[in-house]
Structures are given as C-alpha cells and as structure tokens.
C-alpha cells in the first residue's frame, strides 16, 4: 500500500510523516511521533481514551485517519503544560485526586479544556455531559468533575485579573 | 485495532468524488466523519479498497435556507446541528444532534453518514423523517431527491444507486406556528443507541386554533425509522390540545413494530413509544404556539 507524505501540526509544531492511509491519527501520534499521551482503549470511538483536539474540537483519534488530519491543528495532552508549569486543568486533577491509574486522564483533560474554552462556568450537569465520551474505570468520576469545576474557577479568575 | 489496506483519495469537488466512486465500484467507499465506516473496517464488517475522503467538498458543509426550504449539506456534523439548528428554528433537529453519540463522535458524525448508515435507531434519520425531509442524491446521472419515507429500505439499506452520494437533506423551513422535538430513551444517558426514540413535528392552522398537520417518527421499533400514518391522521385538523396529543401518541405506538432484543422487550418499547411520542408532541406544540405568539 502506497504511503502518503503528510504534514501534521501537533501542539503548534510541524511534523512531516510518511504513512499508509489506513493508519489512524492515534497510531501515528503514538507509534511515529512518540506522543503516547493519547491511549488506545477500545479502538472504536466508545471510550474516549484516545481523545485529542482537532482544530480545538475533541475527537476520538482512533477514528480519524492520520491523512485526514493534514493541515489541521492537533492538540494532545503533551501540548498543555508550559515547560514544568502544569495547565490549570492538569493542576486541578492532581490537587483533587482525579487521577488513579491515569489511563483516562489525557482524554478527560482535553475534553475539559474544550468545554472550558466554550463555557467559563459550566454546572455539574454540563461538565458531565462534556465528559460523557470519556470513560473512567477507577475514580467513579466525582473527583474528575470537582477538578474541572475547580479549574474553571481558576481559569475564570485568571481572565479577570489579566 | 487495525484496518485492511486501502488506497486513499481526497477529491476537491463533488464531480471528482463521484468519478472516483464510480471508478472504484463496490469497493470504493465515501468517508465523511468516519464514525461508522472506520469502525466497520476495524471490526471487519465492511471491506474497502478505496477510501474517498469527502472533507474537501466544502459545498456539502453549507446550510442554505430560504423562507420555504432549508437544504442542510450532507457533511454538516451532529455537533453543528446541536449548536446551530435551534437558530434555524429546527429545535428537534438540534436535540437529535445533541443526543447522538458523545461529544467526540458528534464533532465528526455527519447528516449524510447517519442517513447512509440507515440504522432504524439513527437519531438524525428519525428526526429528519419527522421533519418531512428528502435526501438529495448526486450521481453519475445527475441529481435526484428521495423522500426519507422511501429512502430507508431496511436496516443498513437505502434507495441509493451505485455511485451516488447524499449531498444534502432538504426540508421545509421552520416558522411561526411550526414546532419540532426529539425524545430518546436509552439504557444510559450518552454514547447510546436508542432503545426507542420519537421525533415530532407539527404545524398549527393559520389562526392558531388547531393543528394543520403533524408527524411522528419512531426510531428503533422497526426495520427502518418509522413514520406513523396513524399519528398523522390523529393530528391533522384536530384541536391543538392534550387530548389530541394523547390520541396521536397512542396511534404512533400502535404503528410501532418493535422486536425483543438485548436492549429491551418489544412490549416495553411499544409502551415507551407512546410516552416519548406524547412528550415530543407536547414540546413541539409548545414551540409552535410560542413561535406564533412571538410573531403576533
């Protein structure tokens, strides 16, 4: 099968990749680019552990062909921290005990990021709806929701100050 | 999970896409959001030698509307419908879009994909059926329209001919005195295939005193999304009140042809079809009335 030469823009950086068309964005991120934050859970778009942002919108990267992501801005969990400084959502997850095994965490955080960029003060129900495509087998979700709520307040606060 | 090897093309226009599909014959598949095709390829439920990516067809991403008719491009996503269909007055369609899958799936899943996959429980299929929509098909022979009542032929089966693409869904525009609503019942609240769904649309008489016409479509209670003729008869020309809605909901349930499956029993589905139809009609009527009052 002929390989395609594509340019992916991941966390603001360009990557030239040569890949067969039948490989997903999840596979290319993990296997070609070493960005293993996005996980492969179910492989069919049910669990959300492969969630990345495509032009800011959460998608299951296991259901996007790598070649489809050409020219689009891809954000992975690796793109959130600013050097050693965690993103407020990451910080909140740590502080609120929202991480156990960590497998769902990158997807959860990216879905939460997309939510908070759209809505500054989502209520509980809205947070849960925004995370409804991300499954967690460890935490029972409560701490995750509290972390997102706390992060929302921090992010709203920063905006007012800045 | 791995997919079989395939060639990939990304046409930049509709004619080019149609040419590629015709050339590729039965082994060429159009790719829209990928939330059905790629899943099926991974699970070995479909084969494919050529993927024709439709993402370059910007003309299929447009919602074009006039006072009489709205044409929703086939590549419009469920997420777009959830956010924007309300502004077009099509609140039932916004609800159906919001009910589909999960946020991640909604950002990719499309109108055209949902129609072509043609599941009896298809959320957009069922709501568009109640809205009286037609599938606009583009093919080697030109363009044609097929009413959704004729378009769905069975689970996963449509009236499409080889080489054709759904380019849009065409439906009557919303307006004062018209309302729509969508109700979906599932075992969980997200990422779910409907156990039963009900989509309602109705239009008030010009003086607002009664119902001019109405439709109820039911999902997951037949081999295709079902348009209830009984409900339509029970609505047309009747008073715009609770009694009429109750009768129409009962008629809708009577038209349902559910089966027992791992999600639920036929009996439960039939009962819930009536409950959901009543809820959907009640909300559609409220929208129709408030739209009319706002105009007056």
PDB file of N, CA, C and O in Angstrom, chain A residues 55-79:
ATOM      1  N   UNK A  55      -8.453  21.058  15.594  1.00  0.00           N
ATOM      2  CA  UNK A  55      -8.941  22.436  15.461  1.00  0.00           C
ATOM      3  C   UNK A  55      -9.793  22.811  16.672  1.00  0.00           C
ATOM      4  O   UNK A  55     -10.860  23.410  16.534  1.00  0.00           O
ATOM      5  N   UNK A  56      -9.330  22.424  17.848  1.00  0.00           N
ATOM      6  CA  UNK A  56      -9.990  22.798  19.091  1.00  0.00           C
ATOM      7  C   UNK A  56     -11.133  21.917  19.532  1.00  0.00           C
ATOM      8  O   UNK A  56     -11.621  22.041  20.657  1.00  0.00           O
ATOM      9  N   UNK A  57     -11.588  21.012  18.666  1.00  0.00           N
ATOM     10  CA  UNK A  57     -12.756  20.188  18.997  1.00  0.00           C
ATOM     11  C   UNK A  57     -12.319  18.780  19.399  1.00  0.00           C
ATOM     12  O   UNK A  57     -11.510  18.161  18.703  1.00  0.00           O
ATOM     13  N   UNK A  58     -12.847  18.264  20.500  1.00  0.00           N
ATOM     14  CA  UNK A  58     -12.469  16.905  20.922  1.00  0.00           C
ATOM     15  C   UNK A  58     -12.953  15.875  19.909  1.00  0.00           C
ATOM     16  O   UNK A  58     -14.113  15.918  19.480  1.00  0.00           O
ATOM     17  N   UNK A  59     -12.056  14.963  19.535  1.00  0.00           N
ATOM     18  CA  UNK A  59     -12.400  13.869  18.633  1.00  0.00           C
ATOM     19  C   UNK A  59     -11.707  12.610  19.141  1.00  0.00           C
ATOM     20  O   UNK A  59     -10.722  12.689  19.885  1.00  0.00           O
ATOM     21  N   UNK A  60     -12.240  11.458  18.730  1.00  0.00           N
ATOM     22  CA  UNK A  60     -11.572  10.192  19.015  1.00  0.00           C
ATOM     23  C   UNK A  60     -10.521   9.987  17.934  1.00  0.00           C
ATOM     24  O   UNK A  60     -10.861   9.744  16.776  1.00  0.00           O
ATOM     25  N   UNK A  61      -9.254  10.075  18.305  1.00  0.00           N
ATOM     26  CA  UNK A  61      -8.199   9.985  17.288  1.00  0.00           C
ATOM     27  C   UNK A  61      -8.103   8.586  16.694  1.00  0.00           C
ATOM     28  O   UNK A  61      -7.469   8.410  15.651  1.00  0.00           O
ATOM     29  N   UNK A  62      -8.754   7.616  17.313  1.00  0.00           N
ATOM     30  CA  UNK A  62      -8.783   6.259  16.741  1.00  0.00           C
ATOM     31  C   UNK A  62      -9.725   6.177  15.561  1.00  0.00           C
ATOM     32  O   UNK A  62      -9.713   5.191  14.821  1.00  0.00           O
ATOM     33  N   UNK A  63     -10.546   7.214  15.381  1.00  0.00           N
ATOM     34  CA  UNK A  63     -11.489   7.223  14.256  1.00  0.00           C
ATOM     35  C   UNK A  63     -11.178   8.353  13.277  1.00  0.00           C
ATOM     36  O   UNK A  63     -12.045   8.751  12.501  1.00  0.00           O
ATOM     37  N   UNK A  64      -9.983   8.882  13.348  1.00  0.00           N
ATOM     38  CA  UNK A  64      -9.525   9.865  12.365  1.00  0.00           C
ATOM     39  C   UNK A  64      -8.322   9.244  11.665  1.00  0.00           C
ATOM     40  O   UNK A  64      -7.377   8.826  12.329  1.00  0.00           O
ATOM     41  N   UNK A  65      -8.359   9.148  10.351  1.00  0.00           N
ATOM     42  CA  UNK A  65      -7.172   8.683   9.637  1.00  0.00           C
ATOM     43  C   UNK A  65      -6.108   9.762   9.763  1.00  0.00           C
ATOM     44  O   UNK A  65      -6.415  10.954   9.680  1.00  0.00           O
ATOM     45  N   UNK A  66      -4.881   9.377   9.937  1.00  0.00           N
ATOM     46  CA  UNK A  66      -3.800  10.360  10.050  1.00  0.00           C
ATOM     47  C   UNK A  66      -3.812  11.302   8.855  1.00  0.00           C
ATOM     48  O   UNK A  66      -3.616  12.509   8.994  1.00  0.00           O
ATOM     49  N   UNK A  67      -4.093  10.751   7.677  1.00  0.00           N
ATOM     50  CA  UNK A  67      -4.071  11.582   6.469  1.00  0.00           C
ATOM     51  C   UNK A  67      -5.192  12.628   6.496  1.00  0.00           C
ATOM     52  O   UNK A  67      -5.116  13.647   5.833  1.00  0.00           O
ATOM     53  N   UNK A  68      -6.246  12.372   7.278  1.00  0.00           N
ATOM     54  CA  UNK A  68      -7.329  13.344   7.370  1.00  0.00           C
ATOM     55  C   UNK A  68      -6.940  14.552   8.211  1.00  0.00           C
ATOM     56  O   UNK A  68      -7.583  15.602   8.153  1.00  0.00           O
ATOM     57  N   UNK A  69      -5.895  14.383   9.038  1.00  0.00           N
ATOM     58  CA  UNK A  69      -5.521  15.462   9.952  1.00  0.00           C
ATOM     59  C   UNK A  69      -4.535  16.437   9.318  1.00  0.00           C
ATOM     60  O   UNK A  69      -4.106  17.397   9.958  1.00  0.00           O
ATOM     61  N   UNK A  70      -4.176  16.196   8.051  1.00  0.00           N
ATOM     62  CA  UNK A  70      -3.246  17.113   7.368  1.00  0.00           C
ATOM     63  C   UNK A  70      -3.756  18.520   7.445  1.00  0.00           C
ATOM     64  O   UNK A  70      -4.924  18.775   7.171  1.00  0.00           O
ATOM     65  N   UNK A  71      -2.861  19.430   7.810  1.00  0.00           N
ATOM     66  CA  UNK A  71      -3.231  20.835   7.784  1.00  0.00           C
ATOM     67  C   UNK A  71      -4.145  21.286   8.901  1.00  0.00           C
ATOM     68  O   UNK A  71      -4.494  22.469   8.981  1.00  0.00           O
ATOM     69  N   UNK A  72      -4.552  20.380   9.771  1.00  0.00           N
ATOM     70  CA  UNK A  72      -5.408  20.786  10.893  1.00  0.00           C
ATOM     71  C   UNK A  72      -4.553  20.878  12.155  1.00  0.00           C
ATOM     72  O   UNK A  72      -3.541  20.198  12.285  1.00  0.00           O
ATOM     73  N   UNK A  73      -4.982  21.711  13.082  1.00  0.00           N
ATOM     74  CA  UNK A  73      -4.234  21.871  14.331  1.00  0.00           C
ATOM     75  C   UNK A  73      -4.628  20.773  15.298  1.00  0.00           C
ATOM     76  O   UNK A  73      -5.786  20.665  15.684  1.00  0.00           O
ATOM     77  N   UNK A  74      -3.664  19.950  15.666  1.00  0.00           N
ATOM     78  CA  UNK A  74      -3.907  18.872  16.613  1.00  0.00           C
ATOM     79  C   UNK A  74      -3.322  19.265  17.964  1.00  0.00           C
ATOM     80  O   UNK A  74      -2.168  19.684  18.042  1.00  0.00           O
ATOM     81  N   UNK A  75      -4.117  19.140  19.013  1.00  0.00           N
ATOM     82  CA  UNK A  75      -3.622  19.373  20.365  1.00  0.00           C
ATOM     83  C   UNK A  75      -3.681  18.070  21.130  1.00  0.00           C
ATOM     84  O   UNK A  75      -4.742  17.439  21.195  1.00  0.00           O
ATOM     85  N   UNK A  76      -2.543  17.667  21.666  1.00  0.00           N
ATOM     86  CA  UNK A  76      -2.510  16.482  22.520  1.00  0.00           C
ATOM     87  C   UNK A  76      -2.208  16.933  23.950  1.00  0.00           C
ATOM     88  O   UNK A  76      -1.872  18.092  24.188  1.00  0.00           O
ATOM     89  N   UNK A  77      -2.303  15.985  24.879  1.00  0.00           N
ATOM     90  CA  UNK A  77      -2.061  16.311  26.293  1.00  0.00           C
ATOM     91  C   UNK A  77      -0.649  16.863  26.491  1.00  0.00           C
ATOM     92  O   UNK A  77      -0.418  17.707  27.361  1.00  0.00           O
ATOM     93  N   UNK A  78       0.265  16.427  25.619  1.00  0.00           N
ATOM     94  CA  UNK A  78       1.649  16.890  25.746  1.00  0.00           C
ATOM     95  C   UNK A  78       1.784  18.381  25.469  1.00  0.00           C
ATOM     96  O   UNK A  78       2.787  18.994  25.799  1.00  0.00           O
ATOM     97  N   UNK A  79       0.740  18.947  24.840  1.00  0.00           N
ATOM     98  CA  UNK A  79       0.826  20.364  24.489  1.00  0.00           C
ATOM     99  C   UNK A  79       0.262  21.306  25.533  1.00  0.00           C
ATOM    100  O   UNK A  79       0.198  22.515  25.298  1.00  0.00           O
TER     101      UNK A  79
END
